[in-house]
Amino acid sequence: MKPEVRQQLIDWAETYNDPVYFQEDPIAFPREFLQRGAALQDIEIAAIFAAHLAWGRRAMIVRDCTRLFDEMEWRPYNYIMAHSYRDDNTSLHRTIKWSEIAHICNRLYHFYSARATSTPRTVSLALDPTVHSVHGSPSYGAEGSTGSGGTGRPVRSLELLSAEEIRVTIFRQKEDKRAANKKINMMRRWMVRNDGKVDLGLWTHTSAADLIIPLDVHVYTQAAALGLTDRKQKDIVTARQITDAFREIWPDDPVKGDFALFGYGVTRKDA
């Protein structure tokens, strides 16, 4: 990597890793739940749906995320566990219909209903309310029960699932080892990175060093223009190559480079 490119990426990342640029962005929704002191499960459900709807103009994404969370009465975990969803073929967001949302909710219901395991990544707010609480105080799930959704047992977290498992288990998309999984990797960035700025840092058993850049056409075009990839395919191999390029700058936090690419896009637009 050329020294001047490296320095420019650092400058962009430092400038644009700032909440001021993301006030009308899909991440604003899980952050809203965080600021309300919601349970981890509410926040991660908000994140997975906000990422799923992150397609198109920001204003339209914000409008339709608001419609979705209004339908959930801003209690997404309770909505999931009530197991009664709006299920019709009218559009929520572009080609995404309410029936598709209902199917995702149903799969989330079965995920959260499964017996919590004893693995280190299982969220156990019921046993230790400070482990994954928000703002350092106990966070409350359904029926006011600390982190247990009223079941008296620990509630599972989506952190248990890899990006590929979320793709297949929650979204019921076909298994594809080459898929870039852009929206899922974006949601994982939100939930894992923890520098106290834009991202939320609530999934504490996943290392930021293991995250992969969320790759779409815009990210690919920007990365290719900067010489961060020489591949033509917009797949997971390319996403890893771009991530590895950022790893030269931020070895423990390579997807910080996502903010550098955002900055590149902003400066190109303003040019």
mmCIF file with all atom_site columns, N, CA and C in Angstrom, residues 186-220:
data_model
loop_
_atom_site.group_PDB
_atom_site.id
_atom_site.type_symbol
_atom_site.label_atom_id
_atom_site.label_alt_id
_atom_site.label_comp_id
_atom_site.label_asym_id
_atom_site.label_entity_id
_atom_site.label_seq_id
_atom_site.pdbx_PDB_ins_code
_atom_site.Cartn_x
_atom_site.Cartn_y
_atom_site.Cartn_z
_atom_site.occupancy
_atom_site.B_iso_or_equiv
_atom_site.pdbx_formal_charge
_atom_site.auth_seq_id
_atom_site.auth_comp_id
_atom_site.auth_asym_id
_atom_site.auth_atom_id
_atom_site.pdbx_PDB_model_num
ATOM 1   N N  . MET A 1 186 ? -22.333 -6.035  8.036  1.00 0.00 ? 186 MET A N  1
ATOM 2   C CA . MET A 1 186 ? -22.557 -4.678  8.535  1.00 0.00 ? 186 MET A CA 1
ATOM 3   C C  . MET A 1 186 ? -23.164 -4.726  9.930  1.00 0.00 ? 186 MET A C  1
ATOM 4   N N  . MET A 1 187 ? -24.176 -5.565  10.116 1.00 0.00 ? 187 MET A N  1
ATOM 5   C CA . MET A 1 187 ? -24.798 -5.712  11.435 1.00 0.00 ? 187 MET A CA 1
ATOM 6   C C  . MET A 1 187 ? -23.791 -6.203  12.464 1.00 0.00 ? 187 MET A C  1
ATOM 7   N N  . ARG A 1 188 ? -22.929 -7.135  12.077 1.00 0.00 ? 188 ARG A N  1
ATOM 8   C CA . ARG A 1 188 ? -21.904 -7.635  12.998 1.00 0.00 ? 188 ARG A CA 1
ATOM 9   C C  . ARG A 1 188 ? -20.915 -6.524  13.362 1.00 0.00 ? 188 ARG A C  1
ATOM 10  N N  . ARG A 1 189 ? -20.591 -5.666  12.415 1.00 0.00 ? 189 ARG A N  1
ATOM 11  C CA . ARG A 1 189 ? -19.726 -4.519  12.735 1.00 0.00 ? 189 ARG A CA 1
ATOM 12  C C  . ARG A 1 189 ? -20.385 -3.648  13.789 1.00 0.00 ? 189 ARG A C  1
ATOM 13  N N  . TRP A 1 190 ? -21.666 -3.344  13.602 1.00 0.00 ? 190 TRP A N  1
ATOM 14  C CA . TRP A 1 190 ? -22.386 -2.522  14.579 1.00 0.00 ? 190 TRP A CA 1
ATOM 15  C C  . TRP A 1 190 ? -22.312 -3.128  15.975 1.00 0.00 ? 190 TRP A C  1
ATOM 16  N N  . MET A 1 191 ? -22.542 -4.430  16.052 1.00 0.00 ? 191 MET A N  1
ATOM 17  C CA . MET A 1 191 ? -22.699 -5.089  17.348 1.00 0.00 ? 191 MET A CA 1
ATOM 18  C C  . MET A 1 191 ? -21.372 -5.381  18.038 1.00 0.00 ? 191 MET A C  1
ATOM 19  N N  . VAL A 1 192 ? -20.275 -5.477  17.275 1.00 0.00 ? 192 VAL A N  1
ATOM 20  C CA . VAL A 1 192 ? -18.993 -5.917  17.847 1.00 0.00 ? 192 VAL A CA 1
ATOM 21  C C  . VAL A 1 192 ? -18.040 -4.757  18.122 1.00 0.00 ? 192 VAL A C  1
ATOM 22  N N  . ARG A 1 193 ? -17.834 -3.879  17.147 1.00 0.00 ? 193 ARG A N  1
ATOM 23  C CA . ARG A 1 193 ? -16.843 -2.809  17.335 1.00 0.00 ? 193 ARG A CA 1
ATOM 24  C C  . ARG A 1 193 ? -17.227 -1.953  18.539 1.00 0.00 ? 193 ARG A C  1
ATOM 25  N N  . ASN A 1 194 ? -16.210 -1.564  19.296 1.00 0.00 ? 194 ASN A N  1
ATOM 26  C CA . ASN A 1 194 ? -16.487 -0.870  20.551 1.00 0.00 ? 194 ASN A CA 1
ATOM 27  C C  . ASN A 1 194 ? -15.440 0.198   20.813 1.00 0.00 ? 194 ASN A C  1
ATOM 28  N N  . ASP A 1 195 ? -15.530 1.290   20.050 1.00 0.00 ? 195 ASP A N  1
ATOM 29  C CA . ASP A 1 195 ? -14.627 2.407   20.322 1.00 0.00 ? 195 ASP A CA 1
ATOM 30  C C  . ASP A 1 195 ? -15.378 3.609   20.867 1.00 0.00 ? 195 ASP A C  1
ATOM 31  N N  . GLY A 1 196 ? -16.653 3.394   21.235 1.00 0.00 ? 196 GLY A N  1
ATOM 32  C CA . GLY A 1 196 ? -17.427 4.457   21.863 1.00 0.00 ? 196 GLY A CA 1
ATOM 33  C C  . GLY A 1 196 ? -17.867 5.555   20.925 1.00 0.00 ? 196 GLY A C  1
ATOM 34  N N  . LYS A 1 197 ? -17.848 5.282   19.627 1.00 0.00 ? 197 LYS A N  1
ATOM 35  C CA . LYS A 1 197 ? -18.236 6.321   18.667 1.00 0.00 ? 197 LYS A CA 1
ATOM 36  C C  . LYS A 1 197 ? -19.517 5.920   17.946 1.00 0.00 ? 197 LYS A C  1
ATOM 37  N N  . VAL A 1 198 ? -19.394 5.316   16.774 1.00 0.00 ? 198 VAL A N  1
ATOM 38  C CA . VAL A 1 198 ? -20.575 4.973   15.979 1.00 0.00 ? 198 VAL A CA 1
ATOM 39  C C  . VAL A 1 198 ? -21.146 3.616   16.363 1.00 0.00 ? 198 VAL A C  1
ATOM 40  N N  . ASP A 1 199 ? -20.288 2.612   16.453 1.00 0.00 ? 199 ASP A N  1
ATOM 41  C CA . ASP A 1 199 ? -20.741 1.242   16.669 1.00 0.00 ? 199 ASP A CA 1
ATOM 42  C C  . ASP A 1 199 ? -21.059 0.973   18.138 1.00 0.00 ? 199 ASP A C  1
ATOM 43  N N  . LEU A 1 200 ? -21.757 -0.135  18.400 1.00 0.00 ? 200 LEU A N  1
ATOM 44  C CA . LEU A 1 200 ? -22.387 -0.359  19.701 1.00 0.00 ? 200 LEU A CA 1
ATOM 45  C C  . LEU A 1 200 ? -21.556 -1.184  20.672 1.00 0.00 ? 200 LEU A C  1
ATOM 46  N N  . GLY A 1 201 ? -20.785 -2.141  20.177 1.00 0.00 ? 201 GLY A N  1
ATOM 47  C CA . GLY A 1 201 ? -19.881 -2.907  21.028 1.00 0.00 ? 201 GLY A CA 1
ATOM 48  C C  . GLY A 1 201 ? -20.540 -3.767  22.079 1.00 0.00 ? 201 GLY A C  1
ATOM 49  N N  . LEU A 1 202 ? -21.696 -4.370  21.762 1.00 0.00 ? 202 LEU A N  1
ATOM 50  C CA . LEU A 1 202 ? -22.420 -5.173  22.749 1.00 0.00 ? 202 LEU A CA 1
ATOM 51  C C  . LEU A 1 202 ? -22.120 -6.662  22.660 1.00 0.00 ? 202 LEU A C  1
ATOM 52  N N  . TRP A 1 203 ? -21.592 -7.109  21.538 1.00 0.00 ? 203 TRP A N  1
ATOM 53  C CA . TRP A 1 203 ? -21.211 -8.519  21.416 1.00 0.00 ? 203 TRP A CA 1
ATOM 54  C C  . TRP A 1 203 ? -19.749 -8.637  21.841 1.00 0.00 ? 203 TRP A C  1
ATOM 55  N N  . THR A 1 204 ? -19.551 -8.915  23.091 1.00 0.00 ? 204 THR A N  1
ATOM 56  C CA . THR A 1 204 ? -18.212 -8.827  23.676 1.00 0.00 ? 204 THR A CA 1
ATOM 57  C C  . THR A 1 204 ? -17.411 -10.116 23.576 1.00 0.00 ? 204 THR A C  1
ATOM 58  N N  . HIS A 1 205 ? -18.016 -11.180 23.053 1.00 0.00 ? 205 HIS A N  1
ATOM 59  C CA . HIS A 1 205 ? -17.287 -12.439 22.911 1.00 0.00 ? 205 HIS A CA 1
ATOM 60  C C  . HIS A 1 205 ? -16.805 -12.664 21.482 1.00 0.00 ? 205 HIS A C  1
ATOM 61  N N  . THR A 1 206 ? -16.956 -11.654 20.639 1.00 0.00 ? 206 THR A N  1
ATOM 62  C CA . THR A 1 206 ? -16.467 -11.700 19.266 1.00 0.00 ? 206 THR A CA 1
ATOM 63  C C  . THR A 1 206 ? -15.401 -10.629 19.115 1.00 0.00 ? 206 THR A C  1
ATOM 64  N N  . SER A 1 207 ? -14.281 -10.981 18.516 1.00 0.00 ? 207 SER A N  1
ATOM 65  C CA . SER A 1 207 ? -13.182 -10.037 18.348 1.00 0.00 ? 207 SER A CA 1
ATOM 66  C C  . SER A 1 207 ? -13.393 -9.179  17.108 1.00 0.00 ? 207 SER A C  1
ATOM 67  N N  . ALA A 1 208 ? -13.151 -7.888  17.244 1.00 0.00 ? 208 ALA A N  1
ATOM 68  C CA . ALA A 1 208 ? -13.215 -6.993  16.087 1.00 0.00 ? 208 ALA A CA 1
ATOM 69  C C  . ALA A 1 208 ? -12.208 -7.397  15.019 1.00 0.00 ? 208 ALA A C  1
ATOM 70  N N  . ALA A 1 209 ? -11.134 -8.062  15.432 1.00 0.00 ? 209 ALA A N  1
ATOM 71  C CA . ALA A 1 209 ? -10.116 -8.507  14.478 1.00 0.00 ? 209 ALA A CA 1
ATOM 72  C C  . ALA A 1 209 ? -10.656 -9.543  13.505 1.00 0.00 ? 209 ALA A C  1
ATOM 73  N N  . ASP A 1 210 ? -11.758 -10.202 13.865 1.00 0.00 ? 210 ASP A N  1
ATOM 74  C CA . ASP A 1 210 ? -12.317 -11.268 13.029 1.00 0.00 ? 210 ASP A CA 1
ATOM 75  C C  . ASP A 1 210 ? -13.439 -10.795 12.113 1.00 0.00 ? 210 ASP A C  1
ATOM 76  N N  . LEU A 1 211 ? -13.782 -9.527  12.177 1.00 0.00 ? 211 LEU A N  1
ATOM 77  C CA . LEU A 1 211 ? -14.861 -9.009  11.338 1.00 0.00 ? 211 LEU A CA 1
ATOM 78  C C  . LEU A 1 211 ? -14.409 -8.871  9.888  1.00 0.00 ? 211 LEU A C  1
ATOM 79  N N  . ILE A 1 212 ? -15.381 -8.858  8.988  1.00 0.00 ? 212 ILE A N  1
ATOM 80  C CA . ILE A 1 212 ? -15.124 -8.733  7.553  1.00 0.00 ? 212 ILE A CA 1
ATOM 81  C C  . ILE A 1 212 ? -15.845 -7.497  7.036  1.00 0.00 ? 212 ILE A C  1
ATOM 82  N N  . ILE A 1 213 ? -15.200 -6.779  6.143  1.00 0.00 ? 213 ILE A N  1
ATOM 83  C CA . ILE A 1 213 ? -15.773 -5.548  5.606  1.00 0.00 ? 213 ILE A CA 1
ATOM 84  C C  . ILE A 1 213 ? -17.112 -5.845  4.928  1.00 0.00 ? 213 ILE A C  1
ATOM 85  N N  . PRO A 1 214 ? -18.142 -5.043  5.172  1.00 0.00 ? 214 PRO A N  1
ATOM 86  C CA . PRO A 1 214 ? -19.415 -5.227  4.464  1.00 0.00 ? 214 PRO A CA 1
ATOM 87  C C  . PRO A 1 214 ? -19.254 -4.797  3.002  1.00 0.00 ? 214 PRO A C  1
ATOM 88  N N  . LEU A 1 215 ? -19.307 -5.754  2.098  1.00 0.00 ? 215 LEU A N  1
ATOM 89  C CA . LEU A 1 215 ? -18.985 -5.491  0.691  1.00 0.00 ? 215 LEU A CA 1
ATOM 90  C C  . LEU A 1 215 ? -20.238 -5.411  -0.166 1.00 0.00 ? 215 LEU A C  1
ATOM 91  N N  . ASP A 1 216 ? -20.416 -4.263  -0.831 1.00 0.00 ? 216 ASP A N  1
ATOM 92  C CA . ASP A 1 216 ? -21.432 -4.129  -1.866 1.00 0.00 ? 216 ASP A CA 1
ATOM 93  C C  . ASP A 1 216 ? -20.785 -3.446  -3.067 1.00 0.00 ? 216 ASP A C  1
ATOM 94  N N  . VAL A 1 217 ? -21.580 -3.085  -4.057 1.00 0.00 ? 217 VAL A N  1
ATOM 95  C CA . VAL A 1 217 ? -21.031 -2.504  -5.284 1.00 0.00 ? 217 VAL A CA 1
ATOM 96  C C  . VAL A 1 217 ? -20.276 -1.217  -4.988 1.00 0.00 ? 217 VAL A C  1
ATOM 97  N N  . HIS A 1 218 ? -20.825 -0.367  -4.116 1.00 0.00 ? 218 HIS A N  1
ATOM 98  C CA . HIS A 1 218 ? -20.186 0.917   -3.823 1.00 0.00 ? 218 HIS A CA 1
ATOM 99  C C  . HIS A 1 218 ? -18.858 0.711   -3.104 1.00 0.00 ? 218 HIS A C  1
ATOM 100 N N  . VAL A 1 219 ? -18.843 -0.161  -2.110 1.00 0.00 ? 219 VAL A N  1
ATOM 101 C CA . VAL A 1 219 ? -17.604 -0.443  -1.376 1.00 0.00 ? 219 VAL A CA 1
ATOM 102 C C  . VAL A 1 219 ? -16.568 -1.035  -2.319 1.00 0.00 ? 219 VAL A C  1
ATOM 103 N N  . TYR A 1 220 ? -17.006 -1.948  -3.179 1.00 0.00 ? 220 TYR A N  1
ATOM 104 C CA . TYR A 1 220 ? -16.076 -2.558  -4.134 1.00 0.00 ? 220 TYR A CA 1
ATOM 105 C C  . TYR A 1 220 ? -15.463 -1.495  -5.042 1.00 0.00 ? 220 TYR A C  1
#
